[in-house]
Every structure is written in C-alpha cells, then in structure tokens.
Amino acid sequence: MRGLRASAVVLSLTITTFLAASPSAPAAAGAPPEPEVTSLVTISVPDTATLEKVVATGADLTERVRPQPDGSIQVDAVLSEGQLAALAPLGVEKAGAPAAQETPKTPKAAAADQIVIERAVWFRTRDGYFLSVEATSSAGPTATLSAAWRGRGGASGTVPMVPYTDAGAYLGHQLSTPAPVADRPSWVTVTSAGGGTAQARVKEWPDGERPDRTIPGYRKDFITQYMPPGQLNERVKALHRQFPRLTDVIALPYLTNGYRRHAQAQFGAVVVTSLAYGSEGGNDLAMELVDPGAQGRPLQVTVNGKLITVSLATDASGAITSTAAQVIAAVNAGAGSLVKATPYRTDNGQGVVAPAPLTQLSDFLKAPADVSREPARVLALRIGAHRDGSRTGVLAYAQEHAREWVTPLVTIETAERLLRNYARDPATRRLLQRTDIFIVPTVNPDGANYSFYDYNFQRKNMTNHCPAAQADPAARNSWGVDVNRNYAVGSLFDGYVGASANCLSGTYAGPGEHSEPESRNVIWLARTYRNIKFAMNVHSYGGYFMWPPGAYQAAGRVTLPRPTKAQEAYFLRSARTIEEAIAAERGTVTWPQQTGPVTDVLYSAAGNSADELWYDFGIFGWDFEVGNDIWNPATRTWEGVGFQPPFEEGHKEALEYASGLIAMIGLAADYRAP
Ligand SMILES: [Zn+2]
C-alpha cells in the first residue's frame, strides 16, 4: 500500500468462480482427478465495457487484444469449454471469421466536426507497406471517419476508421488494423461524414535514431532451443565463469516456494492431502477404503507405516453407512499426523462413500528427477566494466509469466552478445563502460518448470493459496499467484482494475502485496541498486511496447498519474529507437497502436511491476510483449504467434528483441539525469 494509495475500494464486481460453475463430478474412486482441458482461443467481446468486465472475472487473457471494425474486440485467452460458457452471458463468444469492413451508419452532425490527425505513419514489414492513422473528431465516437491516402508512386485508396474507446472514454479513431497498401503512402486526408476534414503528411514509423552501429563480424545468435530454468541458471553461471571481470552473479535473497506440491488423492467426495510435500514423503503414502464384509462394523482408521486403511461402517444388513463427513472426521482423527482430509469443493459430506482400492497419493508433478523440488534461488547476471553503482543501471527481467518461453531467451541472447562482442566491437565496449546491467532470465522458475513439464499454459507461480474447497487435485492447474499482479502500486488492494481476488483466477493478485518471493526479488534489485534507471519487463506475446500508467481504478477510469509531457515524449522517442532496432532484424514492426501506456494500448493490469518501478523508484519501466502478429496474405488477417511458437519462430523473436534490449541499453548509456 505504499506509494500511490487510492481509496481502498473493494471491487464489487461479480467474480465468476470458474470451478464452482463447472459441472464436473468428483473423480471416480481410484482414478486420478484430471484438470479441465484448456486451450488458447480467440474470443470476441462486444465492446470495451464488456472487456473490462471480462478482465474483472479474472479470466486468463493473453496480452493480445485487437479492436475490430464493428467496435468489438478480439482477445486471445486460455480457457476451458466450461470457462468459455461461463463468459457467454456477457456476450463473449469464440471469434469466427474477421468481421467485414463495414462503415457504421451515424446521423450527420449539424455543424462540421473538427478533425485532428494525431498520428499518420507508414511502415514497411517483410510483408509490404502498411498505413496507420489515428485521428480524433470533436463529435466523439459516433463520428464516421475515413482515411484517404495517396502514395509516392501515384497509387491511392480509402480505408474506414473505427472509434476506439476504453472504459467509456473516447480515445480517437484509428484503422482497425494497419492496412496493407500498394505503395508507400505520402499524404493522408481524414474525412468525417459530419463534414470535418484534415490532412497530414505520412511519416515513417518508427522514426527514431538508428541504434548503435556494430562492426562487421559482430557476433550473435547464441540460442539453440527453449530453455527451462535449470538451463538458464547454468548459462548464467557459465557466462560468469568465462567473463569474471565483466560479470557478477547475484543470488536474489528470496527463495521461491519450489517446484513441489503436497500429495493428494480423491475418494469420491473425500479429498486427502499429505502434510509433507510429495517429494518429502507425501508421494509414498497410500490409502484404501475397505468394505469390512461383515454386519454392524464401526468406522475405523488404521495406519501401518505409509498405508492408511479406512474400514467403513456397516449396518445390520452389512450395507456401508459411512458418509463422506464421517470418513473425513475419522481420517483426520486417526491419520492426522500424515494427511488432512477435506470435502470435495461444495459437497455437503452427507453421501455414503464407496469402497476404493489402495490408492497412492501423488503430487502429480511430472518433471524428471533432476529438476529440483527444493525452493529455488533466482539469479541475476550483472554485466558491466564498472559494477560499482557509478554507471546508469539497466534491469531486464523476464518470465514473470511462466508460459512465456521466448522471454528468457531474449535476455540470454542479450547477455551473450554484450559479453562476446566486448573485446571486438567498440559500440558494445562503450555500452559496458557506461552502463551497469542486471539481467534476470527467469523471475518465476517454479511456474516455468510447471509450464515445461506439467501444464504448458501455466501463467502464475506454483504457490497454492486456495482454501480446501478449491484445492482438490483437479484444480491444480489453476493455483498460483500472477507475479505481475502482486506488486504494491496501483494494486487490487488499492482498488485498481485488472487483478483478481479469486485464488483460481489467471490474474490472482495473491493474499497481499508482495506476498510472493518472485515479486520481492524484483523490488529488492530496485531498492538495492539505486543506480538502476531503466527497466524492461519482458513478456509475450502480441507485439507491444508499453510504459506506465498500467492501471486505473474501477470508478471513473482514474489512472495512476500520467507521466509529464516531457517524460511521455522521452518514453515515445525511446520506444521508437528501440522499435527501430527490433525492425532492423527481420522487418518486424511494432504497430503505433501498440506503442504507448499500458492502460491505453492493452488493458488495466493492477499491481504490475513496471508501475512500481516507475512510481516508487523513478525507473523508466517498460514492458515488451515480444512475438508480433504474422500477416497471413491468404486470409488477409494478422495472426497471433502464441506463447510457445515453433522454435524457429521463437528463435527469431529472441534475436530481434535482444536487439531491442541492447538499444535500450544504448539509451541508458546516453542518459543524463535531468
Ligand atoms: Zn506476460
């Protein structure tokens, strides 16, 4: 609650408790309870107000949000069929074919409206020329605007524009997506059906300074595969061994909870959870529910070493009479030093339980034995010729979200390039002379292991804060805290939008600010190394480049304070320099619509790290969303790349965004505090 404290509004939004809504029955006795199957789907949301409601449900949205010509919004999300159905009452459905470009009909305004062209840019990608135009009308979102462009070679065309509103606030009109055009556009005229018109020259995007030039023979491309946390740590240590004069390894102080879970088994409406972690003996336990095969027997629990036997009660006819509630009480009384028994979800415990064969408890973790089950140490690699706090510090940290496999590769590729080119490339030498770089390839190693070995869509860390009613084994893919909602500025607890209090939600904020070691480690770096002035929070996917504010309050969409005009200009100018470096690799362009404050270009993300770095530490806190859409000329649509694209694509993303990160280090090298 430090920093910008807002009124402590408790969000009164309806939280859809997905699991409670799920109709799935308890697992059959003996069968391992399986989580609902989820998939990456593109959903269509009717409007921005509804999108805000969807965010408030805590649904597991990705970071790819695309406004459509009809005012609807398409968002990629990780959902089960049941979760998708739970969103249907809001008007959410699976996106079909892209809506036809249709100009909305609106009544003509009496007097001509005033049009201001905020931005008109062209850019060239590997797929050709694209035009992007943003303009505002004094008539607001109901105005009907179109953009007519003229190319250098004489070609021309007209593209409809769509209003863009966020939480009811009109932000202007834009092309629904940057439009592919036949020629390099030079002039654009925006015309309103209300009579207003404006003209502007179309500039090249991004139009920043060229990134630092490197010599021929500059070495790059040090990534050969996706890397789980163990390999990332090995690479960090290997780089330090090879470049001891240019690096330090910093062991961050807060150990994670570890890639580990308590062992569980489910017997109808009875859930049994080991007190010890699975890896510390819980997995060795086994339990059976036995029909005594005799009349008038009492309910009895016996423990023999690691074996728990529940002999069920029978009546005078020999029929079993023990209810789930009775079994739970008996197990807790008779085997309470080994396990805790609880009812399944909202079950009332009144049903009679069935006998069940001997069932081994399991933590259900599938990583090979050489993946440590102990609390994990998070490592930072500090790089620089003068690591004494006298140089401008740059922090690059990745994989707050476990499933974003490309993001650690961006940081490793960056570290490799800086170190292996230091001796040969003057531009690199200059960077290491003038800056002090802190690289954290994986903030969330436990979640990352879970994503690699158990559930590839894992977003959060692995710490289960759920009460027993939400902690049955089939819920295990939904546990954990969204590390990037666990910070202390503009948080859920301060009344900001875009994090959930539901422990099963994709955006669960945790039981309190900084409750998680993963977030405390990031802030520890900022607090300990006060020379850090720049930070890049590396995420995927969607192709964004963003900065604060990253959150607003529910009431009135009051954002965290906007940067000053001068700061905003610096953010934007720097963004263009960095985007230029990214584009230099293979023509990947970060669209202007996806360059800006988080709240403007994505959605509100309460309690994210970049906001805390900026507002509490004065660090220029940026977010990358690596993995730009790919243009499909056959369908004439942009397609998202996903969290774990084929390595061939992930590899290219790592290379281009490493160039972006190095461009940011270049900005830091030139930075002079005002
Ligand atoms: Zn992310």
XYZ file of C-alpha atoms and ligand atoms in Angstrom:
675
model
C 0.000 0.000 0.000
C 2.963 2.255 -0.331
C 3.270 4.867 -2.993
C 0.102 5.953 -4.642
C -2.596 4.955 -2.294
C -6.048 5.136 -3.725
C -9.240 4.953 -1.796
C -9.486 1.386 -0.593
C -12.379 0.476 -2.822
C -13.261 -3.169 -2.652
C -14.199 -4.226 -6.147
C -17.852 -5.075 -6.126
C -17.654 -6.785 -9.488
C -19.068 -10.223 -9.868
C -16.256 -12.704 -9.829
C -17.091 -15.789 -11.797
C -15.679 -18.651 -9.814
C -14.972 -20.864 -12.755
C -14.516 -24.067 -10.794
C -17.666 -23.625 -8.791
C -19.539 -23.143 -12.039
C -18.023 -26.243 -13.507
C -20.460 -29.144 -13.531
C -17.773 -31.805 -13.414
C -18.498 -34.591 -10.931
C -15.984 -35.867 -8.395
C -13.491 -38.246 -9.890
C -14.364 -41.915 -9.764
C -12.689 -43.719 -6.897
C -9.109 -44.568 -7.755
C -8.990 -42.551 -10.979
C -6.534 -39.651 -10.878
C -8.597 -36.446 -10.921
C -7.749 -34.547 -14.088
C -7.994 -30.777 -14.554
C -10.326 -29.427 -17.217
C -8.680 -29.209 -20.620
C -7.861 -25.645 -21.614
C -6.861 -24.220 -24.956
C -5.710 -20.975 -26.495
C -8.735 -19.426 -28.199
C -9.522 -16.082 -29.760
C -12.686 -14.716 -28.175
C -14.873 -11.909 -29.423
C -16.022 -9.365 -26.837
C -18.851 -6.991 -27.856
C -17.276 -3.749 -26.620
C -14.680 -2.224 -24.334
C -17.056 -2.011 -21.361
C -17.559 -5.762 -21.632
C -13.843 -6.323 -21.988
C -13.415 -4.595 -18.658
C -15.978 -6.976 -17.150
C -14.155 -9.945 -18.635
C -10.898 -8.669 -17.122
C -12.729 -8.346 -13.798
C -13.798 -12.010 -13.863
C -10.130 -12.869 -13.652
C -10.267 -14.802 -16.913
C -6.877 -15.883 -18.194
C -6.443 -13.371 -21.003
C -3.257 -13.240 -23.004
C -1.640 -9.948 -23.834
C -3.018 -9.880 -27.403
C -6.000 -7.525 -27.721
C -7.310 -6.444 -31.135
C -10.132 -3.904 -31.693
C -12.350 -4.812 -34.664
C -14.056 -2.597 -37.253
C -17.510 -3.195 -35.754
C -16.393 -1.946 -32.334
C -15.995 -5.423 -30.910
C -12.667 -6.626 -29.583
C -10.879 -9.880 -30.161
C -8.697 -11.193 -27.364
C -6.675 -14.373 -27.144
C -7.401 -16.271 -23.934
C -6.619 -19.571 -22.258
C -9.982 -21.136 -21.401
C -11.706 -24.444 -20.902
C -15.056 -25.064 -22.602
C -16.708 -24.538 -19.209
C -14.960 -21.212 -18.658
C -15.903 -20.060 -22.142
C -19.527 -21.000 -21.420
C -19.374 -19.052 -18.137
C -18.453 -15.919 -20.122
C -21.316 -16.356 -22.612
C -23.829 -14.306 -20.550
C -21.513 -11.308 -21.059
C -21.866 -11.757 -24.824
C -18.461 -13.363 -25.215
C -18.071 -15.963 -27.929
C -15.366 -17.692 -29.867
C -14.224 -15.406 -32.667
C -15.158 -16.559 -36.130
C -14.053 -15.102 -39.413
C -12.980 -11.482 -39.157
C -15.919 -9.121 -39.479
C -16.329 -7.423 -42.824
C -15.104 -3.853 -43.017
C -18.351 -2.030 -42.685
C -18.801 1.663 -42.179
C -21.191 2.308 -39.297
C -24.185 4.480 -40.119
C -24.491 7.544 -37.943
C -26.667 10.630 -38.298
C -24.970 13.656 -39.793
C -23.960 16.315 -37.300
C -25.475 19.744 -37.859
C -22.171 21.623 -37.940
C -18.925 20.256 -39.358
C -16.901 18.463 -36.723
C -13.272 19.294 -36.103
C -10.743 16.622 -37.056
C -7.242 16.370 -35.641
C -4.822 13.833 -37.063
C -2.865 12.613 -34.060
C -0.583 10.293 -35.938
C -0.218 9.137 -39.536
C 2.617 6.746 -40.266
C 3.670 4.198 -42.817
C 5.925 1.298 -42.181
C 7.365 -1.494 -44.157
C 7.417 -5.047 -42.871
C 8.570 -8.207 -44.561
C 5.021 -8.336 -45.957
C 4.960 -4.916 -47.634
C 3.774 -1.368 -46.859
C 1.272 -0.638 -44.127
C -0.596 2.519 -43.203
C -1.692 3.509 -39.710
C -3.735 6.610 -38.939
C -5.087 7.922 -35.650
C -7.392 10.935 -35.537
C -9.956 12.498 -33.248
C -13.265 14.118 -34.074
C -14.872 16.791 -31.936
C -18.097 14.808 -32.476
C -16.605 11.951 -30.493
C -17.001 8.212 -31.022
C -20.199 8.478 -33.078
C -18.428 10.316 -35.904
C -17.907 8.362 -39.127
C -14.363 8.842 -40.371
C -12.394 7.502 -43.280
C -8.780 7.958 -44.304
C -7.862 8.535 -47.953
C -4.184 8.083 -48.732
C -2.013 8.978 -51.679
C 1.201 7.117 -52.411
C 4.543 8.296 -53.715
C 4.058 6.320 -56.901
C 0.583 7.734 -57.503
C -1.487 4.908 -56.059
C -4.254 5.790 -53.633
C -7.024 4.276 -51.563
C -9.550 4.865 -48.818
C -9.812 2.982 -45.544
C -12.639 3.252 -42.982
C -11.685 4.239 -39.445
C -13.158 2.872 -36.247
C -13.731 4.665 -32.956
C -11.610 3.481 -30.096
C -12.999 3.854 -26.597
C -11.723 2.442 -23.355
C -13.991 2.153 -20.328
C -16.296 4.694 -21.928
C -13.555 7.229 -22.659
C -13.158 8.191 -26.332
C -9.531 7.868 -27.340
C -9.955 8.631 -31.034
C -10.470 6.864 -34.343
C -7.970 4.549 -35.970
C -7.739 1.984 -38.710
C -8.992 -1.280 -37.265
C -5.642 -2.787 -38.106
C -2.841 -1.156 -40.030
C -3.961 -1.540 -43.629
C -1.756 -3.195 -46.244
C -1.325 -0.698 -49.111
C 0.117 -0.949 -52.601
C 2.504 1.975 -52.360
C 4.459 3.987 -49.819
C 1.860 6.485 -48.540
C 2.885 10.144 -48.543
C -0.297 12.079 -47.688
C -3.486 11.177 -45.879
C -6.797 13.017 -45.716
C -9.212 12.147 -42.937
C -12.801 12.980 -43.796
C -15.787 12.879 -41.480
C -19.369 12.231 -42.572
C -20.082 15.197 -40.316
C -18.205 17.494 -42.688
C -14.862 17.863 -40.949
C -11.597 17.160 -42.712
C -7.868 17.270 -42.035
C -4.749 16.417 -43.964
C -1.291 15.319 -42.887
C 1.941 14.059 -44.318
C 2.517 10.384 -43.551
C 5.776 9.774 -41.712
C 7.826 6.655 -41.427
C 7.364 4.529 -38.317
C 9.417 4.041 -36.257
C 11.351 7.226 -36.919
C 13.814 7.146 -34.049
C 17.552 7.409 -34.219
C 19.365 4.442 -35.642
C 20.615 2.082 -32.944
C 24.284 1.841 -32.182
C 26.210 0.647 -35.173
C 28.187 -2.518 -34.744
C 31.207 -3.682 -36.666
C 31.139 -6.350 -39.377
C 31.758 -9.650 -37.657
C 29.590 -8.696 -34.696
C 28.637 -11.984 -33.074
C 25.075 -13.008 -32.363
C 22.697 -15.966 -32.309
C 23.564 -17.885 -29.170
C 20.194 -19.564 -28.659
C 19.546 -23.094 -29.849
C 16.395 -24.168 -28.011
C 13.798 -23.234 -25.445
C 15.417 -23.402 -22.011
C 13.880 -24.471 -18.710
C 15.075 -22.672 -15.553
C 17.863 -25.128 -14.745
C 19.484 -24.487 -18.114
C 19.066 -20.730 -17.770
C 20.874 -20.768 -14.434
C 23.650 -22.917 -15.884
C 24.082 -20.429 -18.724
C 24.250 -17.518 -16.291
C 26.943 -19.285 -14.251
C 28.861 -20.318 -17.366
C 28.932 -16.734 -18.624
C 30.223 -15.578 -15.277
C 32.964 -18.231 -15.311
C 34.010 -17.155 -18.773
C 33.819 -13.399 -18.156
C 34.654 -12.947 -14.469
C 35.963 -9.412 -14.956
C 32.790 -8.224 -16.639
C 30.151 -10.023 -14.583
C 28.852 -10.936 -11.159
C 26.202 -13.480 -10.336
C 23.744 -12.067 -7.834
C 21.751 -14.651 -5.881
C 18.481 -12.872 -5.158
C 17.540 -13.096 -1.485
C 14.057 -14.593 -1.608
C 13.874 -18.321 -2.316
C 10.785 -19.372 -4.229
C 8.426 -21.880 -2.695
C 9.866 -24.527 -5.011
C 8.653 -26.817 -7.766
C 6.769 -29.001 -5.306
C 3.295 -29.783 -4.078
C 1.566 -31.743 -1.400
C 0.474 -35.216 -2.459
C -3.218 -35.851 -2.898
C -5.797 -38.493 -3.662
C -9.527 -38.255 -4.036
C -12.125 -40.796 -2.953
C -15.487 -39.594 -4.247
C -16.335 -36.577 -2.105
C -13.297 -37.081 0.155
C -10.062 -35.282 -0.736
C -6.914 -36.340 1.108
C -3.804 -34.144 1.140
C -0.445 -35.065 2.652
C 1.052 -32.753 5.246
C 4.506 -33.356 3.755
C 5.322 -32.265 0.220
C 5.092 -35.102 -2.276
C 8.847 -35.047 -2.706
C 9.356 -35.229 1.068
C 7.366 -38.363 1.718
C 3.851 -37.401 0.640
C 4.122 -39.422 -2.565
C 4.883 -42.552 -0.527
C 1.541 -42.500 1.261
C -1.362 -44.660 0.153
C -4.921 -45.020 1.351
C -7.749 -47.517 0.839
C -11.434 -47.582 1.769
C -12.381 -51.113 2.717
C -15.751 -52.804 2.933
C -15.375 -54.942 6.092
C -17.738 -57.526 4.562
C -19.485 -58.005 7.887
C -22.555 -56.629 9.645
C -22.635 -53.874 12.246
C -18.995 -52.833 11.976
C -17.763 -49.411 13.167
C -15.837 -46.914 11.056
C -12.157 -47.439 11.772
C -8.906 -45.892 10.577
C -5.593 -47.697 10.984
C -2.153 -46.526 9.978
C 0.517 -49.004 9.112
C 3.689 -47.148 8.156
C 2.763 -45.254 4.993
C -0.510 -47.140 4.491
C -3.813 -45.708 5.711
C -6.705 -48.150 5.830
C -10.230 -46.901 6.350
C -12.604 -49.685 7.268
C -16.088 -48.399 6.547
C -19.025 -48.768 8.924
C -21.854 -51.190 8.104
C -25.419 -51.595 9.337
C -27.242 -54.708 10.472
C -27.640 -55.852 6.864
C -23.942 -55.338 6.098
C -24.534 -52.249 3.912
C -21.982 -49.442 4.149
C -23.235 -46.436 6.119
C -20.180 -44.162 6.470
C -20.742 -40.722 4.998
C -18.030 -38.563 3.498
C -18.209 -36.256 6.525
C -17.736 -39.205 8.882
C -14.801 -40.559 6.890
C -13.183 -37.118 6.833
C -13.506 -36.806 10.604
C -12.174 -40.315 11.174
C -9.184 -39.863 8.856
C -8.259 -36.578 10.485
C -8.520 -38.207 13.932
C -6.720 -41.417 13.019
C -4.174 -40.311 10.416
C -3.917 -36.598 11.097
C -0.162 -36.741 11.503
C 0.171 -37.774 7.838
C -2.747 -36.270 5.942
C -5.605 -33.821 6.100
C -8.980 -34.906 4.742
C -11.472 -32.337 3.398
C -14.760 -32.410 1.499
C -14.692 -32.071 -2.287
C -15.483 -28.455 -3.265
C -19.015 -27.645 -2.047
C -20.013 -31.217 -1.239
C -22.098 -31.383 1.973
C -20.493 -34.654 3.065
C -23.819 -36.426 3.589
C -23.388 -39.011 0.834
C -22.304 -42.548 1.712
C -18.841 -43.307 0.376
C -17.924 -46.290 -1.759
C -15.045 -48.647 -1.069
C -11.881 -47.835 -3.000
C -8.769 -49.842 -3.739
C -5.383 -48.880 -2.369
C -4.524 -45.538 -3.989
C -1.129 -43.922 -3.930
C -1.119 -40.227 -3.100
C 0.626 -38.091 -5.708
C 1.866 -34.554 -6.181
C 1.171 -35.146 -9.902
C 4.443 -33.434 -10.842
C 5.978 -34.838 -13.999
C 9.377 -33.176 -14.269
C 12.309 -35.583 -14.321
C 14.033 -36.256 -11.011
C 16.934 -33.946 -11.846
C 14.584 -30.942 -11.651
C 14.987 -29.844 -8.043
C 11.938 -29.939 -5.756
C 13.625 -27.549 -3.342
C 12.914 -23.826 -3.035
C 14.687 -22.170 -5.957
C 17.275 -19.432 -5.972
C 16.625 -16.783 -8.616
C 19.779 -15.473 -10.260
C 20.670 -12.145 -11.774
C 23.680 -11.675 -14.025
C 25.284 -8.280 -13.525
C 27.230 -7.104 -16.558
C 29.463 -4.052 -16.897
C 33.044 -2.883 -16.842
C 32.299 -0.762 -13.729
C 29.867 -2.538 -11.455
C 30.198 -0.134 -8.558
C 26.977 1.839 -8.824
C 28.623 4.713 -10.658
C 27.038 3.896 -14.041
C 23.425 4.093 -15.127
C 21.782 0.806 -14.184
C 19.561 -1.181 -16.548
C 17.365 -4.036 -15.353
C 15.984 -6.625 -17.780
C 13.776 -9.282 -16.238
C 11.770 -11.992 -17.944
C 9.266 -14.763 -17.390
C 7.172 -13.328 -14.611
C 4.604 -15.318 -16.585
C 5.784 -18.900 -16.717
C 4.421 -19.901 -20.119
C 6.217 -17.120 -22.000
C 9.091 -19.279 -23.134
C 10.654 -16.846 -25.594
C 11.227 -14.159 -22.984
C 14.213 -15.671 -21.108
C 15.880 -16.289 -24.461
C 15.763 -12.552 -25.172
C 17.765 -11.844 -22.020
C 20.266 -14.676 -22.557
C 20.891 -13.638 -26.165
C 21.440 -10.080 -24.938
C 23.938 -11.149 -22.268
C 25.830 -13.323 -24.724
C 26.098 -10.543 -27.302
C 27.285 -7.988 -24.772
C 29.976 -10.250 -23.376
C 31.185 -11.941 -26.543
C 31.433 -8.705 -28.532
C 33.024 -6.627 -25.785
C 36.580 -7.320 -26.928
C 35.905 -6.797 -30.623
C 33.136 -4.243 -31.036
C 33.648 -0.617 -29.927
C 29.897 0.056 -29.680
C 29.462 -2.859 -27.291
C 32.503 -1.772 -25.292
C 31.006 1.660 -24.940
C 27.779 0.163 -23.558
C 29.615 -1.863 -20.934
C 31.800 1.087 -20.000
C 28.812 3.342 -19.475
C 26.109 1.127 -18.015
C 25.578 -1.414 -15.243
C 23.254 -4.162 -16.492
C 21.185 -6.554 -14.373
C 19.657 -9.481 -16.224
C 17.150 -11.883 -14.641
C 16.300 -14.544 -17.243
C 13.520 -16.112 -15.206
C 11.712 -14.413 -12.350
C 9.349 -17.373 -11.886
C 11.322 -20.635 -12.158
C 8.784 -22.838 -10.337
C 5.984 -21.821 -12.676
C 8.352 -22.184 -15.625
C 9.128 -25.770 -14.679
C 5.422 -26.441 -14.336
C 4.881 -24.939 -17.784
C 7.637 -27.080 -19.300
C 6.729 -30.395 -17.679
C 3.126 -30.336 -16.485
C 0.850 -27.700 -17.997
C 2.145 -25.566 -20.800
C -0.366 -22.724 -20.259
C 0.815 -22.112 -16.670
C 0.959 -18.338 -16.203
C 1.378 -17.944 -12.446
C 3.828 -19.192 -9.835
C 3.187 -22.533 -8.117
C 2.164 -21.397 -4.668
C -1.301 -22.549 -3.725
C -3.139 -20.066 -1.522
C -6.548 -21.659 -2.093
C -8.729 -22.898 0.765
C -9.535 -26.627 0.852
C -12.756 -26.181 -1.116
C -10.665 -25.023 -4.109
C -7.676 -27.259 -3.522
C -8.769 -30.645 -4.847
C -6.300 -32.158 -7.309
C -8.333 -31.340 -10.433
C -7.931 -27.641 -9.581
C -4.144 -27.832 -9.585
C -3.608 -26.101 -12.937
C -5.432 -23.046 -11.604
C -3.436 -22.448 -8.426
C -0.730 -19.853 -8.045
C -0.241 -16.101 -7.946
C 0.101 -13.893 -11.013
C 3.510 -12.445 -10.176
C 2.831 -9.365 -12.325
C -0.269 -8.519 -10.259
C 1.459 -8.927 -6.880
C 3.233 -5.563 -6.704
C 2.393 -2.682 -4.424
C 1.499 0.285 -6.646
C -1.941 0.605 -8.226
C -2.805 -2.812 -6.850
C -6.026 -4.762 -6.418
C -5.765 -3.902 -2.738
C -5.631 -0.211 -3.664
C -8.832 -0.555 -5.713
C -7.321 -0.828 -9.193
C -8.678 -2.883 -12.074
C -7.149 -5.923 -13.695
C -6.229 -8.340 -10.923
C -8.399 -10.865 -9.151
C -9.020 -11.845 -5.536
C -10.004 -15.345 -6.672
C -7.165 -17.786 -5.989
C -8.085 -19.799 -9.099
C -8.058 -16.823 -11.454
C -5.357 -16.306 -14.081
C -4.745 -12.863 -12.605
C -4.895 -13.759 -8.898
C -3.090 -10.946 -7.055
C -2.105 -13.132 -4.087
C -3.161 -12.719 -0.446
C -1.393 -9.356 -0.234
C 1.039 -7.017 -1.971
C 4.499 -8.575 -2.288
C 3.227 -11.817 -0.768
C 5.396 -13.732 -3.237
C 9.189 -14.116 -3.226
C 9.209 -13.643 -7.007
C 7.935 -10.064 -6.792
C 10.027 -9.263 -3.724
C 13.169 -10.253 -5.631
C 12.470 -7.761 -8.436
C 11.839 -4.947 -5.994
C 14.908 -5.916 -3.959
C 17.037 -5.234 -7.030
C 15.495 -1.794 -7.492
C 15.904 -0.987 -3.821
C 19.459 -2.304 -3.516
C 20.941 -0.889 -6.715
C 19.711 2.669 -6.755
C 21.645 3.437 -9.931
C 19.037 1.440 -11.887
C 17.189 3.984 -14.009
C 15.847 1.784 -16.832
C 13.933 -1.476 -16.659
C 12.486 -3.794 -19.262
C 9.843 -6.284 -18.207
C 9.898 -8.886 -20.964
C 6.599 -10.617 -21.760
C 4.981 -12.416 -24.669
C 3.043 -12.305 -26.942
C 1.342 -9.687 -29.075
C 3.966 -7.209 -30.223
C 3.593 -4.329 -27.786
C 5.876 -1.713 -26.391
C 4.427 -0.108 -23.296
C 5.060 2.074 -20.285
C 3.156 3.471 -17.270
C 0.479 4.055 -16.278
C -0.513 0.420 -16.289
C -3.626 0.532 -14.140
C -6.736 2.546 -13.423
C -9.367 2.487 -10.734
C -12.738 0.988 -11.477
C -14.640 4.173 -10.689
C -14.200 6.752 -13.418
C -11.204 5.084 -15.026
C -8.811 7.205 -12.951
C -5.362 6.069 -13.996
C -2.217 6.241 -11.954
C -0.710 9.671 -12.618
C 0.315 10.178 -16.221
C 3.974 10.947 -16.858
C 4.646 14.599 -17.621
C 4.622 15.726 -21.242
C 8.408 15.699 -21.250
C 8.563 12.225 -19.744
C 5.924 10.972 -22.146
C 7.940 12.382 -25.036
C 11.034 10.610 -23.752
C 9.141 7.325 -23.436
C 7.872 7.651 -27.004
C 11.163 8.787 -28.513
C 12.985 5.958 -26.767
C 10.335 3.491 -27.887
C 10.932 4.445 -31.480
C 14.673 3.966 -31.157
C 14.157 0.544 -29.637
C 11.495 -0.432 -32.166
C 13.826 0.598 -34.956
C 16.415 -1.823 -33.638
C 13.829 -4.607 -33.456
C 12.691 -3.889 -37.014
C 16.272 -3.986 -38.289
C 16.474 -7.763 -37.670
C 13.744 -9.054 -39.975
C 11.367 -6.192 -40.640
C 9.159 -6.764 -37.597
C 7.210 -3.607 -36.889
C 5.571 -2.823 -33.574
C 2.393 -1.030 -34.554
C 1.884 2.502 -33.312
C -1.465 1.392 -31.840
C 0.506 -0.998 -29.674
C 3.077 1.530 -28.550
C 2.054 3.583 -25.531
C 0.893 3.464 -21.920
C -0.422 0.039 -20.863
C -3.842 1.408 -19.974
C -4.223 2.944 -23.436
C -2.986 0.134 -25.643
C -3.776 -3.051 -23.660
C -5.910 -3.111 -20.524
C -5.578 -2.202 -16.875
C -3.159 -4.500 -15.024
C -3.406 -3.746 -11.298
C -0.242 -4.275 -9.276
C 2.200 -4.778 -12.157
C 5.928 -4.402 -11.703
C 6.660 -1.634 -14.208
C 4.281 0.685 -12.353
C 6.006 0.087 -9.020
C 9.435 0.653 -10.577
C 8.294 3.923 -12.132
C 6.172 5.422 -9.372
C 8.181 4.277 -6.332
C 11.712 4.216 -7.731
C 11.655 6.659 -10.657
C 12.849 3.918 -13.006
C 11.752 4.155 -16.634
C 9.783 0.922 -16.551
C 8.918 -0.524 -19.939
C 7.153 -3.685 -21.000
C 7.946 -5.640 -24.133
C 5.405 -8.058 -25.499
C 7.609 -9.981 -27.876
C 6.031 -12.037 -30.646
C 4.387 -9.722 -33.148
C 1.489 -10.935 -35.254
C 2.228 -12.524 -38.592
C 0.325 -11.320 -41.660
C -1.492 -14.106 -43.453
C -1.917 -12.937 -47.052
C -4.345 -15.768 -47.833
C -6.899 -14.717 -45.221
C -5.764 -11.071 -45.127
C -5.606 -11.182 -41.338
C -2.964 -10.822 -38.697
C -2.405 -13.966 -36.676
C -1.051 -14.258 -33.140
C 2.047 -16.360 -32.584
C 1.183 -17.871 -29.183
C 3.289 -18.434 -26.079
C 5.398 -21.275 -27.410
C 5.683 -20.889 -31.173
C 7.738 -23.447 -33.078
C 11.319 -22.803 -32.009
C 12.193 -21.481 -35.468
C 9.859 -18.537 -34.829
C 10.695 -18.188 -31.118
C 14.361 -18.078 -32.042
C 13.807 -15.164 -34.437
C 11.780 -13.315 -31.816
C 14.617 -13.748 -29.325
C 17.121 -12.329 -31.795
C 15.066 -9.279 -32.773
C 14.052 -8.386 -29.224
C 17.630 -8.833 -27.987
C 18.474 -6.102 -30.481
C 15.713 -4.025 -28.904
C 17.050 -4.636 -25.427
C 20.540 -3.645 -26.497
C 19.087 -0.460 -27.997
C 17.570 0.290 -24.606
C 20.984 -0.189 -23.001
C 22.220 2.290 -25.619
C 19.653 4.813 -24.388
C 20.852 4.242 -20.844
C 24.434 4.808 -21.975
C 23.378 8.215 -23.320
C 21.141 9.067 -20.383
C 21.874 12.128 -18.323
C 19.658 12.687 -15.316
C 17.741 15.949 -15.701
Zn 3.091 -11.848 -19.557
